[in-house]
Amino acid sequence: MQMRTEALFREQPYLSTTEATVVGVNDRGGIILDRTIFYATSGGQPGDTGHLLRADGSRTAIAATVTGESKDDIIHLPAAGEAMPQAGEAVGLAIDWERRYRLMRMHTACHLLSVICPFPITGASVDEQDSRVDFDVPDSGWTKEEVTRKLMELVQADHPVFTRWISEEELAANPALVKSKNVRPPAGAGRIRLVCIGENSSVDSQPCGGTHVARTGEVGEIHIGKIEKKGRENRRFRIRFGPLPAA
């Protein structure tokens, strides 16, 4: 089963509860809704967890959220043994907000790191506590102390974070917007979502479908836990919450 689910999280990342209608259940037991606040695993950011609240007061726990054949084909995977809602049923939606907010803060921190390290990105993974961004660079020459200091300067500047849409033609005319070395934004939809940081995108602007905080100050205290060599021209920067531990 494939259909377009209205992805409320793209424009309302702080929406933690809402209501929706069950469209159906696919052959793998995945629940399809007409609209959702559950982010589906994509771009290095894990999918949301949470629950559906049924009319009789019972809950269906959602263990993961993934995409199907397209980014608009959003599938909610229930935990094992959960009672399944039926097509046409109205349900309440609630995400694990604390987990989502940590991921939003971390994802924004990864964008800030790509500003400080302006090299092609070869991989990234957003996690609640320990995220990573891999860069194609033979030797950064930087220490984790220096990168942490620069990150915290951007966090403490409390820059606005917002999204805007451009056409695929605009992206083609501005290839530098794409920081990933090997992955291009999905084509065919006619438009590309940009996540922008700073007044008039003065700090950063890049294609991204993930969820982010509204201001860099919300990221809070973060540090680079480790800079690892991964191949001849690849360096992995690990971002963690909290202050940089004393040496």
Tab-separated table of N, CA and C in Angstrom, residues 41-106:
chain	number	residue	atom	x	y	z
A	41	THR	N	12.394	7.492	9.626
A	41	THR	CA	13.847	7.379	9.502
A	41	THR	C	14.323	7.845	8.137
A	42	SER	N	15.236	8.821	8.131
A	42	SER	CA	15.744	9.367	6.870
A	42	SER	C	16.869	10.337	7.163
A	43	GLY	N	17.836	10.410	6.245
A	43	GLY	CA	18.886	11.403	6.353
A	43	GLY	C	19.738	11.294	7.604
A	44	GLY	N	19.846	10.093	8.147
A	44	GLY	CA	20.640	9.903	9.351
A	44	GLY	C	19.893	10.130	10.641
A	45	GLN	N	18.641	10.618	10.556
A	45	GLN	CA	17.843	10.851	11.767
A	45	GLN	C	16.881	9.687	11.984
A	46	PRO	N	16.876	9.089	13.182
A	46	PRO	CA	15.974	7.966	13.453
A	46	PRO	C	14.510	8.393	13.412
A	47	GLY	N	13.653	7.429	13.117
A	47	GLY	CA	12.226	7.687	13.133
A	47	GLY	C	11.693	7.810	14.552
A	48	ASP	N	10.542	8.450	14.670
A	48	ASP	CA	9.939	8.667	15.987
A	48	ASP	C	9.301	7.398	16.538
A	49	THR	N	9.210	7.375	17.861
A	49	THR	CA	8.445	6.359	18.578
A	49	THR	C	7.334	7.085	19.345
A	50	GLY	N	6.394	6.325	19.870
A	50	GLY	CA	5.284	6.941	20.606
A	50	GLY	C	4.109	5.986	20.662
A	51	HIS	N	2.894	6.522	20.545
A	51	HIS	CA	1.728	5.639	20.560
A	51	HIS	C	0.542	6.277	19.843
A	52	LEU	N	-0.385	5.415	19.470
A	52	LEU	CA	-1.688	5.837	18.950
A	52	LEU	C	-2.713	5.599	20.052
A	53	LEU	N	-3.602	6.559	20.260
A	53	LEU	CA	-4.650	6.435	21.266
A	53	LEU	C	-5.970	6.166	20.554
A	54	ARG	N	-6.582	5.031	20.866
A	54	ARG	CA	-7.822	4.630	20.212
A	54	ARG	C	-9.033	5.146	20.991
A	55	ALA	N	-10.183	5.090	20.365
A	55	ALA	CA	-11.396	5.662	20.946
A	55	ALA	C	-11.790	4.990	22.256
A	56	ASP	N	-11.451	3.708	22.420
A	56	ASP	CA	-11.817	2.997	23.652
A	56	ASP	C	-10.823	3.249	24.782
A	57	GLY	N	-9.843	4.112	24.535
A	57	GLY	CA	-8.858	4.447	25.551
A	57	GLY	C	-7.607	3.590	25.527
A	58	SER	N	-7.598	2.552	24.711
A	58	SER	CA	-6.413	1.696	24.625
A	58	SER	C	-5.344	2.357	23.747
A	59	ARG	N	-4.124	1.901	23.899
A	59	ARG	CA	-3.009	2.474	23.158
A	59	ARG	C	-2.339	1.415	22.277
A	60	THR	N	-1.865	1.854	21.133
A	60	THR	CA	-1.043	1.014	20.263
A	60	THR	C	0.343	1.634	20.228
A	61	ALA	N	1.315	0.978	20.843
A	61	ALA	CA	2.673	1.516	20.899
A	61	ALA	C	3.319	1.451	19.514
A	62	ILE	N	3.950	2.534	19.126
A	62	ILE	CA	4.677	2.603	17.853
A	62	ILE	C	6.168	2.492	18.165
A	63	ALA	N	6.780	1.415	17.668
A	63	ALA	CA	8.181	1.131	17.981
A	63	ALA	C	9.142	1.795	17.006
A	64	ALA	N	8.669	2.122	15.801
A	64	ALA	CA	9.535	2.745	14.791
A	64	ALA	C	8.662	3.339	13.705
A	65	THR	N	9.226	4.302	12.987
A	65	THR	CA	8.545	4.915	11.850
A	65	THR	C	9.519	4.936	10.681
A	66	VAL	N	9.084	4.428	9.530
A	66	VAL	CA	9.961	4.320	8.365
A	66	VAL	C	9.228	4.815	7.121
A	67	THR	N	9.978	4.963	6.042
A	67	THR	CA	9.370	5.328	4.770
A	67	THR	C	9.208	4.088	3.899
A	68	GLY	N	8.289	4.196	2.954
A	68	GLY	CA	8.084	3.127	1.992
A	68	GLY	C	8.777	3.460	0.682
A	69	GLU	N	8.004	3.500	-0.392
A	69	GLU	CA	8.585	3.728	-1.709
A	69	GLU	C	8.971	5.179	-1.939
A	70	SER	N	8.442	6.093	-1.138
A	70	SER	CA	8.794	7.506	-1.261
A	70	SER	C	8.832	8.131	0.118
A	71	LYS	N	9.336	9.375	0.194
A	71	LYS	CA	9.417	10.077	1.476
A	71	LYS	C	8.028	10.398	2.028
A	72	ASP	N	7.013	10.371	1.157
A	72	ASP	CA	5.652	10.660	1.594
A	72	ASP	C	4.873	9.401	1.955
A	73	ASP	N	5.516	8.264	1.801
A	73	ASP	CA	4.913	6.983	2.158
A	73	ASP	C	5.422	6.634	3.549
A	74	ILE	N	4.711	7.083	4.578
A	74	ILE	CA	5.179	6.981	5.959
A	74	ILE	C	4.458	5.835	6.663
A	75	ILE	N	5.264	4.920	7.225
A	75	ILE	CA	4.733	3.687	7.805
A	75	ILE	C	5.041	3.641	9.299
A	76	HIS	N	4.006	3.465	10.106
A	76	HIS	CA	4.149	3.392	11.566
A	76	HIS	C	4.160	1.918	11.969
A	77	LEU	N	5.277	1.480	12.552
A	77	LEU	CA	5.439	0.071	12.900
A	77	LEU	C	5.095	-0.158	14.371
A	78	PRO	N	4.062	-0.925	14.647
A	78	PRO	CA	3.662	-1.152	16.047
A	78	PRO	C	4.622	-2.103	16.749
A	79	ALA	N	4.699	-1.994	18.071
A	79	ALA	CA	5.480	-2.940	18.858
A	79	ALA	C	4.822	-4.319	18.761
A	80	ALA	N	5.598	-5.354	19.012
A	80	ALA	CA	5.089	-6.725	18.902
A	80	ALA	C	3.910	-6.943	19.841
A	81	GLY	N	2.886	-7.580	19.292
A	81	GLY	CA	1.738	-7.959	20.101
A	81	GLY	C	0.700	-6.880	20.341
A	82	GLU	N	0.898	-5.706	19.740
A	82	GLU	CA	-0.046	-4.606	19.954
A	82	GLU	C	-1.344	-4.823	19.177
A	83	ALA	N	-2.456	-4.356	19.741
A	83	ALA	CA	-3.745	-4.400	19.042
A	83	ALA	C	-3.723	-3.412	17.887
A	84	MET	N	-4.210	-3.834	16.731
A	84	MET	CA	-4.119	-3.013	15.530
A	84	MET	C	-5.415	-2.234	15.284
A	85	PRO	N	-5.316	-0.942	14.969
A	85	PRO	CA	-6.507	-0.178	14.589
A	85	PRO	C	-6.979	-0.586	13.206
A	86	GLN	N	-8.196	-0.234	12.885
A	86	GLN	CA	-8.785	-0.594	11.601
A	86	GLN	C	-8.855	0.603	10.665
A	87	ALA	N	-8.911	0.341	9.382
A	87	ALA	CA	-9.050	1.406	8.391
A	87	ALA	C	-10.300	2.217	8.683
A	88	GLY	N	-10.174	3.535	8.606
A	88	GLY	CA	-11.282	4.437	8.880
A	88	GLY	C	-11.382	4.870	10.325
A	89	GLU	N	-10.587	4.269	11.194
A	89	GLU	CA	-10.634	4.574	12.622
A	89	GLU	C	-9.914	5.894	12.906
A	90	ALA	N	-10.513	6.732	13.736
A	90	ALA	CA	-9.874	7.972	14.182
A	90	ALA	C	-9.010	7.661	15.404
A	91	VAL	N	-7.781	8.161	15.385
A	91	VAL	CA	-6.863	7.894	16.486
A	91	VAL	C	-6.143	9.175	16.899
A	92	GLY	N	-5.721	9.208	18.149
A	92	GLY	CA	-4.860	10.272	18.615
A	92	GLY	C	-3.412	9.855	18.429
A	93	LEU	N	-2.550	10.797	18.136
A	93	LEU	CA	-1.139	10.513	17.933
A	93	LEU	C	-0.329	11.227	19.014
A	94	ALA	N	0.661	10.553	19.568
A	94	ALA	CA	1.554	11.170	20.544
A	94	ALA	C	2.953	10.604	20.342
A	95	ILE	N	3.922	11.463	20.077
A	95	ILE	CA	5.293	11.007	19.934
A	95	ILE	C	6.003	11.079	21.285
A	96	ASP	N	7.090	10.339	21.403
A	96	ASP	CA	7.960	10.453	22.573
A	96	ASP	C	8.696	11.783	22.415
A	97	TRP	N	8.124	12.818	23.040
A	97	TRP	CA	8.615	14.172	22.798
A	97	TRP	C	10.025	14.382	23.320
A	98	GLU	N	10.351	13.869	24.478
A	98	GLU	CA	11.694	14.081	25.026
A	98	GLU	C	12.755	13.510	24.081
A	99	ARG	N	12.481	12.336	23.547
A	99	ARG	CA	13.417	11.723	22.593
A	99	ARG	C	13.517	12.569	21.327
A	100	ARG	N	12.365	12.969	20.781
A	100	ARG	CA	12.360	13.785	19.561
A	100	ARG	C	13.124	15.084	19.765
A	101	TYR	N	12.922	15.738	20.895
A	101	TYR	CA	13.566	17.035	21.123
A	101	TYR	C	15.084	16.878	21.206
A	102	ARG	N	15.541	15.804	21.827
A	102	ARG	CA	16.985	15.556	21.846
A	102	ARG	C	17.513	15.363	20.428
A	103	LEU	N	16.771	14.638	19.609
A	103	LEU	CA	17.188	14.420	18.221
A	103	LEU	C	17.166	15.730	17.430
A	104	MET	N	16.191	16.583	17.689
A	104	MET	CA	16.139	17.891	17.021
A	104	MET	C	17.363	18.732	17.376
A	105	ARG	N	17.714	18.731	18.654
A	105	ARG	CA	18.888	19.488	19.106
A	105	ARG	C	20.159	18.936	18.467
A	106	MET	N	20.276	17.606	18.462
A	106	MET	CA	21.457	16.970	17.883
A	106	MET	C	21.554	17.215	16.378
